[in-house]
Coordinates of C-alpha atoms in Angstrom, one line a residue:
X1 CA -13.4 21.2 -6.3
X2 CA -15.0 24.4 -7.8
X3 CA -16.5 24.5 -11.3
X4 CA -13.8 27.1 -12.1
X5 CA -11.0 24.7 -11.2
X6 CA -12.7 21.9 -13.0
X7 CA -12.8 24.0 -16.2
X8 CA -9.1 24.9 -15.7
X9 CA -8.3 21.2 -15.4
X10 CA -10.3 20.3 -18.4
X11 CA -8.4 22.8 -20.5
X12 CA -5.1 21.7 -18.9
X13 CA -5.8 18.1 -19.8
X14 CA -6.0 19.1 -23.5
X15 CA -2.7 20.8 -23.2
X16 CA -1.2 17.8 -21.5
X17 CA -2.5 15.6 -24.3
X18 CA -0.9 17.8 -27.0
X19 CA 2.4 17.3 -25.2
X20 CA 2.0 13.6 -25.1
X21 CA 1.7 13.6 -28.9
X22 CA 5.2 15.2 -29.3
X23 CA 7.0 12.4 -27.5
X24 CA 8.6 9.3 -28.9
X25 CA 10.2 8.3 -25.6
X26 CA 10.3 4.5 -25.5
X27 CA 8.8 2.8 -28.5
X28 CA 10.1 3.7 -32.0
X29 CA 6.6 2.7 -33.3
X30 CA 4.7 4.9 -30.9
X31 CA 4.1 7.6 -33.4
X32 CA 3.0 5.2 -36.1
X33 CA -0.7 4.9 -36.9
X34 CA -2.3 1.9 -35.2
X35 CA -5.9 0.7 -34.6
X36 CA -7.3 0.4 -31.2
X37 CA -7.6 -3.3 -31.7
X38 CA -3.9 -3.5 -32.1
X39 CA -2.9 -1.1 -29.3
X40 CA -5.2 -2.8 -26.8
X41 CA -3.3 -6.0 -27.2
X42 CA -0.6 -4.5 -25.0
X43 CA -3.1 -4.0 -22.1
X44 CA -4.2 -6.6 -19.5
X45 CA -7.8 -6.5 -20.6
X46 CA -7.9 -6.0 -24.4
X47 CA -11.7 -6.4 -24.6
X48 CA -12.4 -3.6 -22.1
X49 CA -9.7 -1.5 -23.7
X50 CA -11.4 -1.7 -27.1
X51 CA -14.7 -0.8 -25.5
X52 CA -13.4 2.5 -24.2
X53 CA -11.0 3.6 -26.9
X54 CA -12.2 5.1 -30.2
X55 CA -11.1 3.2 -33.3
X56 CA -9.1 5.7 -35.3
X57 CA -7.2 4.7 -38.4
X58 CA -4.7 7.6 -38.1
X59 CA -4.2 7.5 -34.3
X60 CA -1.0 6.4 -32.5
X61 CA -0.2 5.2 -29.0
X62 CA 0.0 8.7 -27.7
X63 CA -3.4 9.6 -29.0
X64 CA -4.9 6.6 -27.2
X65 CA -2.9 7.3 -24.1
X66 CA -4.3 10.9 -24.1
X67 CA -7.8 9.6 -24.5
X68 CA -7.6 7.1 -21.7
X69 CA -5.9 9.5 -19.3
X70 CA -8.6 12.2 -20.0
X71 CA -11.3 9.7 -19.3
X72 CA -9.5 8.5 -16.2
X73 CA -9.4 12.1 -14.9
X74 CA -13.1 12.6 -15.4
X75 CA -14.0 9.3 -13.8
X76 CA -11.8 9.9 -10.7
X77 CA -13.6 13.1 -10.0
X78 CA -17.0 11.4 -10.4
X79 CA -16.0 8.6 -8.1
X80 CA -14.9 11.1 -5.4
X81 CA -18.3 12.9 -5.7
X82 CA -20.1 9.6 -5.4
X83 CA -18.2 8.7 -2.2
X84 CA -19.1 12.1 -0.7
X85 CA -22.7 11.5 -1.6
X86 CA -22.8 8.3 0.5
X87 CA -20.9 10.0 3.4
X88 CA -23.6 12.7 3.5
X89 CA -26.0 9.9 4.7
X90 CA -23.8 9.2 7.7
X91 CA -26.8 9.3 10.1
X92 CA -28.0 6.1 8.5
X93 CA -24.6 4.4 8.3
X94 CA -22.8 2.2 10.8
X95 CA -19.5 3.3 12.2
X96 CA -17.6 0.6 10.2
X97 CA -19.3 1.7 6.9
X98 CA -18.3 5.3 7.6
X99 CA -14.7 4.3 8.2
X100 CA -14.5 2.3 5.0
X101 CA -16.0 5.3 3.0
X102 CA -13.6 7.7 4.7
X103 CA -10.8 5.5 3.5
X104 CA -12.2 5.6 0.0
X105 CA -12.5 9.4 0.1
X106 CA -8.9 9.9 1.2
X107 CA -7.7 7.5 -1.5
X108 CA -9.9 9.1 -4.2
X109 CA -8.5 12.5 -3.3
X110 CA -5.0 11.2 -3.6
X111 CA -5.8 9.8 -7.0
X112 CA -6.9 13.2 -8.2
X113 CA -3.6 14.6 -6.9
X114 CA -1.6 12.0 -8.7
X115 CA -3.3 12.6 -12.0
X116 CA -2.9 16.3 -11.6
X117 CA 0.8 15.9 -10.7
X118 CA 1.3 13.9 -13.8
X119 CA -0.4 16.6 -15.8
X120 CA 1.8 19.3 -14.3
X121 CA 5.0 17.4 -14.9
X122 CA 4.3 16.9 -18.6
X123 CA 2.9 20.5 -18.9
X124 CA 6.1 22.0 -17.6
X125 CA 8.2 21.0 -20.6
X126 CA 7.9 20.8 -24.4
X127 CA 10.7 18.3 -24.6
X128 CA 10.9 14.6 -24.0
X129 CA 10.5 13.7 -20.4
X130 CA 13.6 12.5 -18.5
X131 CA 13.6 8.9 -17.2
X132 CA 13.2 10.2 -13.7
X133 CA 10.0 12.1 -14.6
X134 CA 8.7 9.1 -16.5
X135 CA 9.3 7.0 -13.4
X136 CA 7.4 9.5 -11.3
X137 CA 4.3 9.3 -13.6
X138 CA 4.4 5.5 -13.7
X139 CA 4.7 5.5 -9.9
X140 CA 1.6 7.7 -9.6
X141 CA -0.4 5.6 -12.1
X142 CA 0.6 2.5 -10.2
X143 CA -0.5 4.0 -6.9
X144 CA -3.9 5.0 -8.4
X145 CA -4.6 1.3 -9.0
X146 CA -3.4 0.4 -5.5
X147 CA -5.7 3.0 -4.0
X148 CA -8.7 1.7 -5.9
X149 CA -7.9 -1.8 -4.7
X150 CA -7.6 -0.6 -1.1
X151 CA -11.0 1.1 -1.2
X152 CA -12.6 -2.0 -2.6
X153 CA -10.9 -4.3 -0.1
X154 CA -12.1 -2.1 2.8
X155 CA -15.7 -2.0 1.6
X156 CA -15.7 -5.8 1.0
X157 CA -14.6 -6.4 4.5
X158 CA -17.3 -4.3 6.0
X159 CA -20.3 -6.6 6.5
X160 CA -22.8 -3.8 7.3
X161 CA -22.0 -1.8 4.0
X162 CA -23.8 -4.1 1.6
X163 CA -25.9 -1.4 0.0
X164 CA -22.8 0.9 -0.4
X165 CA -20.8 -2.0 -1.9
X166 CA -23.6 -2.6 -4.4
X167 CA -23.6 1.1 -5.4
X168 CA -19.8 1.4 -5.6
X169 CA -18.9 -2.0 -7.0
X170 CA -19.5 -1.2 -10.7
X171 CA -17.8 2.2 -10.7
X172 CA -14.8 0.7 -8.8
X173 CA -14.5 -2.2 -11.2
X174 CA -14.8 0.0 -14.3
X175 CA -12.4 2.7 -13.0
X176 CA -9.8 0.1 -12.1
X177 CA -9.9 -1.3 -15.7
X178 CA -9.6 2.2 -17.1
X179 CA -6.7 3.1 -14.8
X180 CA -5.0 -0.2 -15.9
X181 CA -5.5 0.8 -19.6
X182 CA -3.9 4.3 -18.8
X183 CA -1.0 2.7 -17.1
X184 CA -0.4 0.2 -19.9
X185 CA -0.5 2.8 -22.6
X186 CA 1.7 5.1 -20.7
X187 CA 4.2 2.3 -20.1
X188 CA 4.2 1.3 -23.8
X189 CA 4.7 4.8 -25.1
X190 CA 6.7 6.7 -22.5
X191 CA 8.7 4.4 -20.3
X192 CA 12.2 3.4 -21.7
X193 CA 12.6 -0.2 -22.7
X194 CA 15.6 -0.3 -20.4
X195 CA 15.0 1.4 -17.1
X196 CA 17.7 3.9 -16.0
X197 CA 20.6 1.8 -14.8
X198 CA 23.3 2.8 -12.4
X199 CA 26.1 0.4 -12.5
X200 CA 26.5 -0.8 -8.9
X201 CA 29.9 -0.3 -7.3
X202 CA 30.9 -2.5 -4.3
X203 CA 32.8 0.4 -2.7
X204 CA 30.5 3.3 -3.5
X205 CA 30.6 6.2 -1.0
X206 CA 27.9 5.9 1.7
X207 CA 26.3 9.1 2.8
X208 CA 24.8 9.5 6.2
X209 CA 24.5 11.2 9.5
X210 CA 27.7 12.3 11.1
X211 CA 29.7 9.2 12.2
X212 CA 27.3 7.0 10.2
X213 CA 24.4 7.2 12.7
X214 CA 22.5 9.8 14.7
X215 CA 23.3 9.8 18.4
X216 CA 20.6 8.0 20.4
X217 CA 20.5 11.0 22.8
X218 CA 20.1 14.6 21.7
X219 CA 22.1 16.6 24.2
X220 CA 21.7 20.3 24.6
X221 CA 25.1 20.8 23.0
X222 CA 24.0 18.7 19.9
X223 CA 20.7 20.7 19.7
X224 CA 22.7 23.9 19.7
X225 CA 24.7 22.7 16.8
X226 CA 21.5 21.8 15.0
X227 CA 20.2 25.3 15.4
X228 CA 23.4 27.0 14.4
X229 CA 24.3 28.1 10.8
X230 CA 21.1 30.1 10.5
X231 CA 19.0 27.0 11.6
X232 CA 19.6 25.5 8.2
X233 CA 22.4 22.9 8.4
X234 CA 21.6 19.8 10.4
X235 CA 24.6 17.4 10.2
X236 CA 27.3 16.8 7.7
X237 CA 28.7 13.5 6.6
X238 CA 32.3 12.6 7.5
X239 CA 33.4 13.7 4.0
X240 CA 31.9 17.1 4.6
X241 CA 30.2 17.2 1.2
X242 CA 26.7 16.0 2.0
X243 CA 24.4 17.8 4.4
X244 CA 20.8 17.5 5.6
X245 CA 19.0 20.9 5.5
X246 CA 16.3 21.9 8.0
X247 CA 14.0 24.9 8.1
X248 CA 13.1 24.7 11.7
X249 CA 13.4 22.4 14.8
X250 CA 10.8 21.7 17.4
X251 CA 10.8 19.4 20.4
X252 CA 8.1 17.2 21.7
X253 CA 8.4 16.3 25.3
X254 CA 5.8 14.9 27.7
X255 CA 7.1 16.8 30.7
X256 CA 6.4 20.2 29.1
X257 CA 10.0 21.2 28.6
X258 CA 9.7 21.2 24.8
X259 CA 7.7 23.1 22.3
X260 CA 4.8 20.6 22.3
X261 CA 3.6 17.7 24.5
X262 CA 2.1 15.7 21.7
X263 CA 3.4 14.6 18.3
X264 CA 0.1 15.6 16.6
X265 CA 0.4 19.2 17.8
X266 CA 4.0 19.4 16.5
X267 CA 2.8 18.1 13.1
X268 CA 0.0 20.6 13.0
X269 CA 2.6 23.4 13.4
X270 CA 4.6 22.2 10.4
X271 CA 4.4 24.4 7.3
X272 CA 2.1 23.2 4.5
X273 CA 3.3 22.1 1.1
X274 CA 7.0 22.8 1.6
X275 CA 9.5 21.8 -1.1
X276 CA 12.9 20.1 -0.8
X277 CA 14.8 23.3 -1.1
X278 CA 13.1 24.6 2.0
X279 CA 14.8 21.9 4.1
X280 CA 13.1 19.6 6.6
X281 CA 10.8 20.6 9.4
X282 CA 12.5 18.6 12.1
X283 CA 10.4 17.2 15.0
X284 CA 12.6 15.9 17.8
X285 CA 10.5 13.5 19.9
X286 CA 12.1 12.9 23.3
X287 CA 12.1 9.6 25.2
X288 CA 8.7 8.4 26.3
X289 CA 5.6 6.3 25.4
X290 CA 3.3 8.3 23.2
X291 CA -0.2 6.9 23.1
X292 CA -1.4 8.8 20.1
X293 CA -2.8 7.9 16.7
X294 CA -0.7 10.0 14.3
X295 CA -1.7 10.7 10.7
X296 CA 0.5 12.9 8.6
X297 CA -1.7 14.5 5.9
X298 CA -0.6 15.0 2.3
X299 CA 0.1 18.7 2.8
X300 CA 2.7 18.2 5.5
X301 CA 5.5 17.5 3.1
X302 CA 9.2 17.0 4.0
X303 CA 9.0 16.3 7.7
X304 CA 11.8 14.7 9.5
X305 CA 11.0 13.0 12.9
X306 CA 13.8 11.9 15.2
X307 CA 13.4 10.1 18.4
X308 CA 15.8 9.1 21.2
X309 CA 16.1 5.5 19.9
X310 CA 14.4 2.2 19.5
X311 CA 12.4 1.4 22.6
X312 CA 13.1 4.8 23.9
X313 CA 10.7 6.9 21.8
X314 CA 7.6 4.7 21.4
X315 CA 4.4 5.6 19.5
X316 CA 1.7 3.1 20.4
X317 CA -2.0 2.3 19.8
X318 CA -4.2 -0.8 19.7
X319 CA -6.7 -0.4 16.8
X320 CA -7.7 -3.6 15.0
X321 CA -10.1 -5.1 12.4
X322 CA -11.7 -7.1 15.1
X323 CA -12.6 -3.9 16.9
X324 CA -14.3 -2.4 13.8
X325 CA -11.5 -0.6 12.0
X326 CA -10.5 -1.3 8.4
X327 CA -7.0 -2.6 8.0
X328 CA -6.1 0.7 6.4
X329 CA -7.2 2.8 9.3
X330 CA -6.1 0.5 12.1
X331 CA -2.6 2.0 11.9
X332 CA -1.1 3.6 14.9
X333 CA 1.0 5.9 12.7
X334 CA 0.1 6.7 9.1
X335 CA 1.8 9.0 6.6
X336 CA 0.9 10.0 3.1
X337 CA 3.0 13.3 2.8
X338 CA 6.0 12.9 0.5
X339 CA 9.5 13.2 1.6
X340 CA 9.0 11.9 5.1
X341 CA 12.0 10.7 7.2
X342 CA 11.9 8.9 10.6
X343 CA 14.9 8.0 12.7
X344 CA 15.2 6.3 16.1
X345 CA 11.5 5.6 16.8
X346 CA 9.5 2.5 17.7
X347 CA 6.1 2.2 16.1
X348 CA 3.8 -0.3 17.9
X349 CA 0.3 -1.8 17.8
X350 CA -0.5 -3.7 21.0
X351 CA -3.9 -5.2 19.9
X352 CA -2.2 -8.6 19.9
X353 CA -2.5 -11.7 17.7
X354 CA -6.1 -12.4 18.8
X355 CA -7.3 -9.1 17.1
X356 CA -5.9 -10.2 13.7
X357 CA -5.1 -7.3 11.3
X358 CA -3.7 -4.5 13.4
X359 CA -1.2 -2.2 11.7
X360 CA 1.7 -0.4 13.5
X361 CA 2.6 1.8 10.6
X362 CA 1.0 2.5 7.3
X363 CA 3.2 4.3 4.7
X364 CA 1.8 5.8 1.5
X365 CA 4.4 8.6 1.4
X366 CA 6.4 8.9 -1.8
X367 CA 10.2 9.0 -1.4
X368 CA 10.0 8.2 2.3
X369 CA 12.7 6.9 4.5
X370 CA 12.9 5.0 7.8
X371 CA 16.3 4.6 9.5
X372 CA 17.0 2.8 12.8
X373 CA 13.3 2.3 13.6
X374 CA 11.3 -0.6 15.0
X375 CA 7.9 -1.8 13.9
X376 CA 6.1 -4.1 16.4
X377 CA 2.7 -5.9 16.1
X378 CA 1.5 -9.3 15.0
X379 CA -0.6 -9.7 11.8
X380 CA -0.1 -6.9 9.3
X381 CA 2.6 -5.0 11.2
X382 CA 4.0 -2.8 8.5
X383 CA 1.8 -1.6 5.7
X384 CA 4.0 -0.5 2.9
X385 CA 1.0 0.7 1.0
X386 CA 2.1 2.5 -2.1
X387 CA 4.7 4.7 -3.9
X388 CA 8.5 4.6 -3.2
X389 CA 10.0 3.7 0.2
X390 CA 13.3 2.9 1.8
X391 CA 14.1 1.2 5.2
X392 CA 17.6 0.9 6.6
X393 CA 18.7 -0.8 9.8
X394 CA 15.2 -1.3 11.0
X395 CA 13.6 -4.1 13.2
X396 CA 10.3 -5.5 12.1
X397 CA 8.3 -7.9 14.3
X398 CA 5.1 -9.8 13.3
X399 CA 3.4 -13.0 12.4
X400 CA 0.9 -13.3 9.5
X401 CA 1.8 -11.1 6.4
X402 CA 3.7 -8.7 8.7
X403 CA 5.2 -6.8 5.8
X404 CA 2.5 -6.2 3.2
X405 CA 1.3 -3.6 0.6
X406 CA 2.0 -2.5 -2.9
X407 CA 4.8 0.0 -2.7
X408 CA 8.2 -0.1 -4.5
X409 CA 10.2 -0.7 -1.3
X410 CA 13.7 -1.8 -0.4
X411 CA 14.6 -3.0 3.1
X412 CA 18.4 -2.8 3.6
X413 CA 20.4 -4.1 6.6
X414 CA 17.2 -4.8 8.5
X415 CA 16.2 -7.4 11.1
X416 CA 13.0 -9.4 10.5
X417 CA 11.7 -11.1 13.6
X418 CA 8.8 -13.6 13.1
X419 CA 6.9 -13.9 16.4
X420 CA 4.8 -16.6 18.0
X421 CA 1.3 -16.5 16.4
X422 CA -2.0 -17.9 17.7
X423 CA -2.4 -21.6 17.8
X424 CA -2.9 -23.0 14.3
X425 CA -1.5 -20.0 12.6
X426 CA 1.6 -19.7 10.5
X427 CA 4.1 -16.9 9.9
X428 CA 4.4 -15.2 6.5
X429 CA 7.0 -12.5 6.4
X430 CA 5.6 -10.8 3.3
X431 CA 2.3 -10.4 1.4
X432 CA 3.0 -8.2 -1.6
X433 CA -0.1 -6.7 -3.3
X434 CA 0.8 -6.0 -7.0
X435 CA -2.4 -6.3 -9.0
X436 CA -1.2 -5.2 -12.5
X437 CA 1.8 -6.3 -14.5
X438 CA 2.6 -2.7 -15.4
X439 CA 2.9 -1.5 -11.8
X440 CA 6.5 -0.7 -10.9
X441 CA 6.1 -2.1 -7.4
X442 CA 7.5 -4.9 -5.3
X443 CA 9.4 -5.8 -2.1
X444 CA 13.2 -6.0 -2.2
X445 CA 14.8 -7.4 1.0
X446 CA 18.6 -6.9 0.8
X447 CA 21.3 -7.8 3.3
X448 CA 18.8 -8.4 6.0
X449 CA 18.7 -11.0 8.8
X450 CA 15.7 -13.3 9.5
X451 CA 15.7 -14.7 13.0
X452 CA 13.0 -15.9 15.4
X453 CA 11.8 -13.4 18.0
X454 CA 12.5 -14.5 21.5
X455 CA 8.9 -15.7 22.1
X456 CA 9.0 -17.9 19.0
X457 CA 12.6 -19.1 19.6
X458 CA 11.5 -20.4 23.1
X459 CA 8.3 -22.1 21.9
X460 CA 8.0 -25.8 21.0
X461 CA 9.0 -25.1 17.4
X462 CA 5.9 -26.2 15.5
X463 CA 5.1 -22.8 13.9
X464 CA 5.8 -22.8 10.2
X465 CA 7.4 -19.6 8.8
X466 CA 7.5 -18.6 5.2
X467 CA 9.3 -15.9 3.2
X468 CA 5.9 -14.8 1.7
X469 CA 2.7 -15.6 0.0
X470 CA 0.9 -13.9 -2.9
X471 CA -1.8 -11.5 -1.7
X472 CA -2.6 -10.3 -5.2
X473 CA -2.2 -11.7 -8.7
X474 CA 1.1 -10.2 -9.7
X475 CA 2.8 -10.3 -6.2
X476 CA 6.5 -9.5 -6.5
X477 CA 9.1 -10.1 -3.7
X478 CA 12.8 -10.8 -3.8
X479 CA 15.4 -11.7 -1.1
X480 CA 18.9 -10.6 -1.8
X481 CA 22.1 -11.4 0.2
X482 CA 19.9 -12.1 3.3
X483 CA 20.6 -14.4 6.2
X484 CA 17.9 -17.0 6.7
X485 CA 17.9 -18.9 10.0
X486 CA 16.5 -22.4 10.3
X487 CA 13.0 -21.2 11.2
X488 CA 12.2 -20.8 7.5
X489 CA 10.3 -23.7 6.0
X490 CA 12.5 -25.4 3.3
X491 CA 9.9 -24.7 0.6
X492 CA 10.4 -21.0 1.3
X493 CA 7.1 -19.7 0.0
X494 CA 3.5 -20.4 0.7
X495 CA 0.4 -20.4 -1.6
X496 CA -2.4 -18.0 -0.8
X497 CA -5.3 -20.1 -2.1
X498 CA -4.8 -23.1 -4.3
X499 CA -3.2 -22.2 -7.7
X500 CA -4.0 -18.5 -7.3
X501 CA -1.2 -16.3 -8.7
X502 CA 1.4 -19.1 -8.8
X503 CA 2.2 -18.5 -12.5
X504 CA 1.8 -14.7 -12.5
X505 CA 3.8 -13.8 -9.3
X506 CA 7.5 -13.0 -9.3
X507 CA 9.3 -14.5 -6.3
X508 CA 13.1 -14.7 -6.4
X509 CA 16.2 -15.2 -4.4
X510 CA 19.8 -14.3 -4.9
X511 CA 23.0 -15.2 -2.9
X512 CA 21.3 -15.6 0.5
X513 CA 23.1 -17.2 3.4
X514 CA 22.2 -19.1 6.5
X515 CA 20.7 -22.6 7.3
X516 CA 17.6 -22.1 5.2
X517 CA 19.0 -20.2 2.2
X518 CA 19.5 -23.4 0.2
X519 CA 17.0 -23.3 -2.7
X520 CA 17.1 -27.0 -3.5
X521 CA 13.8 -27.7 -1.8
X522 CA 12.0 -24.5 -2.8
X523 CA 8.6 -24.3 -4.4
X524 CA 8.5 -25.3 -8.1
X525 CA 6.0 -22.6 -9.2
X526 CA 6.6 -21.1 -12.6
X527 CA 6.7 -17.7 -11.0
X528 CA 9.6 -18.6 -8.6
X529 CA 13.2 -17.8 -9.7
X530 CA 16.8 -18.0 -8.6
X531 CA 18.2 -14.8 -10.0
X532 CA 21.5 -14.2 -11.6
X533 CA 23.7 -11.1 -11.2
X534 CA 22.0 -9.3 -14.1
X535 CA 18.5 -9.9 -12.9
X536 CA 19.1 -8.9 -9.3
X537 CA 20.5 -5.5 -10.4
X538 CA 16.9 -4.5 -11.2
X539 CA 16.0 -4.7 -7.5
X540 CA 18.8 -2.6 -6.0
X541 CA 18.2 0.8 -4.5
X542 CA 19.8 2.6 -7.4
X543 CA 17.7 0.9 -10.0
X544 CA 14.4 -0.2 -8.3
X545 CA 13.9 3.1 -6.4
X546 CA 16.3 5.4 -8.5
X547 CA 17.5 6.1 -4.9
X548 CA 20.6 8.0 -6.0
X549 CA 18.3 10.8 -7.1
X550 CA 16.6 11.4 -3.7
X551 CA 18.2 9.4 -0.8
X552 CA 21.4 11.6 -0.4
X553 CA 19.3 14.6 0.8
X554 CA 17.9 12.5 3.7
X555 CA 21.3 11.9 5.2
X556 CA 20.5 8.2 5.7
X557 CA 23.2 5.8 4.7
X558 CA 22.5 3.4 1.9
X559 CA 24.1 1.1 -0.7
X560 CA 23.0 1.8 -4.2
X561 CA 23.9 -1.7 -5.5
X562 CA 24.8 -5.1 -4.1
X563 CA 26.7 -5.2 -0.8
X564 CA 30.1 -6.8 -1.0

């Protein structure tokens, strides 16, 4: 970042703060004078909050929010510069230390983007923010905390990086506390007490690809249809009122008959920083096994990637923590660019159970969608890292914590297949990583099916399988209208370590079916709940993801509410 840009941002932050003052969005008392001692009571760490906020007798929540966000912006830039300083010493660093630092640099850069996006959103209007825009900013501030935690986790797991850990530990800890204060004050002053609610309708119209699903094979005739209508209209729903728009279509084929022979080359050809109105850059990946590590950078927005079907188009790799990668960068396929859509593709990591954490797909892409895809690995298969995500009619295979992360994510009509782990291991389907009570994150599993994978079904049956365990203190996971086969332990859920998080987590079930859906013998933790119809509405696509605002443009079918 140049000094000129930094000066511009500094000025912009002041403009942003003045806009914050004008709002009285959620709390009728937000404009009333209040001391920092009082306002800090609404944050997770009141002592730290009081140490960073000025004590003003005439200040209100918006003033303190402005102050904390301004300080957070400054600190995020300083941390990025500190990481770059360590990376310049790469000749003295081990490979694992460099990889951990590179993760931190990527994540710190995203944090700067999220803070700037928040500024630009508020700066674009002099009126009260809509609930959707308030949700955007809360999502970004939640992701900033997730990114800090991921950086810290990667460094802690790198044995050779002790000197780096020592130098970054204090900035990481203090910045995390500051971001938590910013999120808490924003939530108190700007987020509605009642989140936007769309009354679920059992027979709501479902939008989707023509005939409900995309054909598994893309014939030359179908491709010609795609490229007609000025190469803009992809497919219409059966009701002829919803369409998926594309700006261009390229084909990846290993036999040389397409535009590219590798997926990465096709991604490189995509335009930078496109907007939804431009339509998707569609990459059609023909049948084949693609041994590539794919990373879709933040500037490759609004890509749609379509394969020939599960187990037909396969993207595969074998990186693992045992082989020196961080969990974060062990992924075969990683995406952080917003608006990503994938259809009819298998994502695979073949490292095996013996290599422990080995990610098939890592998703940190906001408003991203996966439809009719498969994710195959063992421990840590699908890393739903951050922001807002939706998965429909997907297959997920794994063993320990095989769906994990800290996104706001809904799985709908998916198949969850616990596999046979190593001897002495157990299966945990989820390990949700919410670290702060104000993060709008969690895992919602709706109308899915949990059955043993073939290798587990044919084993001697001693493996214990659980619905989830709390990776972080405020872990949040719900199962709704889901079939649970007899492989699930009757207790349902497993502790992470002793009493850790058992009173701060939120684990819940609603109207599930199958041999192990009975909640009579479930855990008795204070954080475990059997939900009622009012509570479960908070975890539907329409309410948890505000999906009605962005899923229709993907063409992927979905139910906004409960499925009847």
